[in-house]
Amino acid sequence: QVQLVESGGGLVQPGGSLRLSCAASGSSIYAMGWYRQAPGKQRELVATITSRYITNYVDSVKGRFTISRDNAKNTVYLQMNSLKPEDTAVYYCNAGGTLGYWGKGTLVTVSS
């Protein structure tokens, strides 16, 4: 069993930055990811990172977001720069893919 706890969300102005963290209890061997769900929209993949640090990003965040992980701390991060209003969403941490484990989410609001 893996439990995931996200932190770091909040209100930020357009162009600003936030860093999300996801602390995982249990094994660190899973591929980890961040997903987001905006109001009235489907949940979408944002970024993933394998246990061997191979990363993947949705096109809309490439060059702005960076996913990383610290296996010693069982923590995955999402550094978000140059934030846009369309990045506003609840961000969810995931372990093991869509049929794996999910955190409860952290709200990111990008607004002036």
PDB file of C-alpha atoms in Angstrom:
ATOM      1  CA  GLN A   1       0.000   0.000   0.000  1.00  0.00           C
ATOM      2  CA  VAL A   2       1.292   3.467  -0.921  1.00  0.00           C
ATOM      3  CA  GLN A   3       0.013   6.713   0.540  1.00  0.00           C
ATOM      4  CA  LEU A   4       0.676   9.996  -1.241  1.00  0.00           C
ATOM      5  CA  VAL A   5       0.451  13.454   0.311  1.00  0.00           C
ATOM      6  CA  GLU A   6       0.756  16.551  -1.864  1.00  0.00           C
ATOM      7  CA  SER A   7       1.754  20.023  -0.716  1.00  0.00           C
ATOM      8  CA  GLY A   8       2.826  23.351  -2.169  1.00  0.00           C
ATOM      9  CA  GLY A   9      -0.278  24.534  -3.964  1.00  0.00           C
ATOM     10  CA  GLY A  10      -1.662  28.032  -3.642  1.00  0.00           C
ATOM     11  CA  LEU A  11      -2.462  31.278  -5.388  1.00  0.00           C
ATOM     12  CA  VAL A  12       0.137  32.753  -7.723  1.00  0.00           C
ATOM     13  CA  GLN A  13       0.124  35.533 -10.288  1.00  0.00           C
ATOM     14  CA  PRO A  14       0.614  34.794 -13.985  1.00  0.00           C
ATOM     15  CA  GLY A  15       4.313  34.386 -14.716  1.00  0.00           C
ATOM     16  CA  GLY A  16       5.020  33.220 -11.198  1.00  0.00           C
ATOM     17  CA  SER A  17       6.358  29.933  -9.877  1.00  0.00           C
ATOM     18  CA  LEU A  18       5.309  27.206  -7.480  1.00  0.00           C
ATOM     19  CA  ARG A  19       6.905  23.974  -6.361  1.00  0.00           C
ATOM     20  CA  LEU A  20       4.675  21.025  -5.570  1.00  0.00           C
ATOM     21  CA  SER A  21       5.868  18.149  -3.412  1.00  0.00           C
ATOM     22  CA  CYS A  22       4.489  14.654  -3.005  1.00  0.00           C
ATOM     23  CA  ALA A  23       5.618  12.555  -0.075  1.00  0.00           C
ATOM     24  CA  ALA A  24       5.108   8.841  -0.594  1.00  0.00           C
ATOM     25  CA  SER A  25       4.980   6.223   2.121  1.00  0.00           C
ATOM     26  CA  GLY A  26       5.995   2.748   1.090  1.00  0.00           C
ATOM     27  CA  SER A  27       8.067   1.663  -1.882  1.00  0.00           C
ATOM     28  CA  SER A  28       9.931   4.121  -4.104  1.00  0.00           C
ATOM     29  CA  ILE A  29      10.157   1.799  -7.089  1.00  0.00           C
ATOM     30  CA  TYR A  30       7.070   3.082  -8.816  1.00  0.00           C
ATOM     31  CA  ALA A  31       6.946   5.423 -11.739  1.00  0.00           C
ATOM     32  CA  MET A  32       5.534   8.663 -10.365  1.00  0.00           C
ATOM     33  CA  GLY A  33       3.486  11.353 -11.996  1.00  0.00           C
ATOM     34  CA  TRP A  34       1.531  14.547 -11.658  1.00  0.00           C
ATOM     35  CA  TYR A  35      -1.924  14.931 -13.124  1.00  0.00           C
ATOM     36  CA  ARG A  36      -4.279  17.880 -13.008  1.00  0.00           C
ATOM     37  CA  GLN A  37      -7.985  18.504 -13.285  1.00  0.00           C
ATOM     38  CA  ALA A  38      -9.365  21.917 -14.092  1.00  0.00           C
ATOM     39  CA  PRO A  39     -12.993  22.813 -13.321  1.00  0.00           C
ATOM     40  CA  GLY A  40     -15.322  21.131 -15.798  1.00  0.00           C
ATOM     41  CA  LYS A  41     -12.526  19.226 -17.508  1.00  0.00           C
ATOM     42  CA  GLN A  42     -11.132  15.711 -17.517  1.00  0.00           C
ATOM     43  CA  ARG A  43      -8.097  14.833 -15.443  1.00  0.00           C
ATOM     44  CA  GLU A  44      -4.980  15.050 -17.614  1.00  0.00           C
ATOM     45  CA  LEU A  45      -1.411  13.891 -17.362  1.00  0.00           C
ATOM     46  CA  VAL A  46       1.104  16.670 -16.682  1.00  0.00           C
ATOM     47  CA  ALA A  47       4.414  14.863 -16.197  1.00  0.00           C
ATOM     48  CA  THR A  48       5.848  11.503 -15.258  1.00  0.00           C
ATOM     49  CA  ILE A  49       9.184  10.213 -14.017  1.00  0.00           C
ATOM     50  CA  THR A  50      10.309   6.614 -13.871  1.00  0.00           C
ATOM     51  CA  SER A  51      12.379   5.002 -11.131  1.00  0.00           C
ATOM     52  CA  ARG A  52      15.344   5.538 -13.459  1.00  0.00           C
ATOM     53  CA  TYR A  53      14.577   9.284 -13.779  1.00  0.00           C
ATOM     54  CA  ILE A  54      13.230   9.181 -17.337  1.00  0.00           C
ATOM     55  CA  THR A  55      10.769  12.047 -17.686  1.00  0.00           C
ATOM     56  CA  ASN A  56       7.818  12.822 -19.914  1.00  0.00           C
ATOM     57  CA  TYR A  57       5.686  15.967 -20.181  1.00  0.00           C
ATOM     58  CA  VAL A  58       2.458  17.041 -21.804  1.00  0.00           C
ATOM     59  CA  ASP A  59       3.215  19.514 -24.598  1.00  0.00           C
ATOM     60  CA  SER A  60       1.507  22.430 -22.859  1.00  0.00           C
ATOM     61  CA  VAL A  61       4.005  22.440 -19.966  1.00  0.00           C
ATOM     62  CA  LYS A  62       7.241  21.555 -21.765  1.00  0.00           C
ATOM     63  CA  GLY A  63       9.942  24.108 -21.019  1.00  0.00           C
ATOM     64  CA  ARG A  64       8.000  25.490 -18.038  1.00  0.00           C
ATOM     65  CA  PHE A  65       7.540  22.541 -15.638  1.00  0.00           C
ATOM     66  CA  THR A  66      10.171  20.156 -14.304  1.00  0.00           C
ATOM     67  CA  ILE A  67       9.443  16.877 -12.546  1.00  0.00           C
ATOM     68  CA  SER A  68      12.064  15.361 -10.278  1.00  0.00           C
ATOM     69  CA  ARG A  69      12.302  12.771  -7.543  1.00  0.00           C
ATOM     70  CA  ASP A  70      14.403  12.012  -4.492  1.00  0.00           C
ATOM     71  CA  ASN A  71      14.193   8.280  -3.913  1.00  0.00           C
ATOM     72  CA  ALA A  72      16.003   8.545  -0.579  1.00  0.00           C
ATOM     73  CA  LYS A  73      13.199  10.796   0.672  1.00  0.00           C
ATOM     74  CA  ASN A  74      10.420   9.012  -1.262  1.00  0.00           C
ATOM     75  CA  THR A  75       9.405  12.392  -2.620  1.00  0.00           C
ATOM     76  CA  VAL A  76       8.546  13.659  -6.090  1.00  0.00           C
ATOM     77  CA  TYR A  77       8.493  17.330  -7.022  1.00  0.00           C
ATOM     78  CA  LEU A  78       6.948  19.468  -9.724  1.00  0.00           C
ATOM     79  CA  GLN A  79       8.652  22.812 -10.287  1.00  0.00           C
ATOM     80  CA  MET A  80       6.259  25.049 -12.173  1.00  0.00           C
ATOM     81  CA  ASN A  81       7.568  28.251 -13.753  1.00  0.00           C
ATOM     82  CA  SER A  82       5.990  30.854 -16.030  1.00  0.00           C
ATOM     83  CA  LEU A  83       2.574  29.853 -14.779  1.00  0.00           C
ATOM     84  CA  LYS A  84      -0.478  30.736 -16.854  1.00  0.00           C
ATOM     85  CA  PRO A  85      -4.137  31.085 -15.881  1.00  0.00           C
ATOM     86  CA  GLU A  86      -4.845  27.893 -17.837  1.00  0.00           C
ATOM     87  CA  ASP A  87      -2.593  25.999 -15.412  1.00  0.00           C
ATOM     88  CA  THR A  88      -5.224  26.531 -12.719  1.00  0.00           C
ATOM     89  CA  ALA A  89      -6.333  23.108 -11.521  1.00  0.00           C
ATOM     90  CA  VAL A  90      -6.204  20.594  -8.727  1.00  0.00           C
ATOM     91  CA  TYR A  91      -2.889  18.770  -9.072  1.00  0.00           C
ATOM     92  CA  TYR A  92      -2.741  15.116  -8.112  1.00  0.00           C
ATOM     93  CA  CYS A  93       0.265  12.961  -7.357  1.00  0.00           C
ATOM     94  CA  ASN A  94       0.223   9.437  -8.763  1.00  0.00           C
ATOM     95  CA  ALA A  95       2.274   6.303  -8.227  1.00  0.00           C
ATOM     96  CA  GLY A  96       2.153   3.316 -10.514  1.00  0.00           C
ATOM     97  CA  GLY A  97       0.010   4.725 -13.299  1.00  0.00           C
ATOM     98  CA  THR A  98      -3.702   5.402 -13.569  1.00  0.00           C
ATOM     99  CA  LEU A  99      -4.583   2.083 -11.917  1.00  0.00           C
ATOM    100  CA  GLY A 100      -2.121   2.769  -9.090  1.00  0.00           C
ATOM    101  CA  TYR A 101      -2.221   5.129  -6.152  1.00  0.00           C
ATOM    102  CA  TRP A 102      -3.441   8.735  -5.916  1.00  0.00           C
ATOM    103  CA  GLY A 103      -3.063  11.597  -3.517  1.00  0.00           C
ATOM    104  CA  LYS A 104      -5.971  13.840  -2.530  1.00  0.00           C
ATOM    105  CA  GLY A 105      -4.740  16.746  -4.609  1.00  0.00           C
ATOM    106  CA  THR A 106      -3.534  20.291  -4.065  1.00  0.00           C
ATOM    107  CA  LEU A 107      -5.137  23.357  -5.633  1.00  0.00           C
ATOM    108  CA  VAL A 108      -3.094  25.665  -7.839  1.00  0.00           C
ATOM    109  CA  THR A 109      -4.721  28.949  -8.805  1.00  0.00           C
ATOM    110  CA  VAL A 110      -3.029  31.265 -11.284  1.00  0.00           C
ATOM    111  CA  SER A 111      -4.716  34.630 -11.256  1.00  0.00           C
ATOM    112  CA  SER A 112      -3.970  38.317 -10.996  1.00  0.00           C
TER     113      SER A 112
END
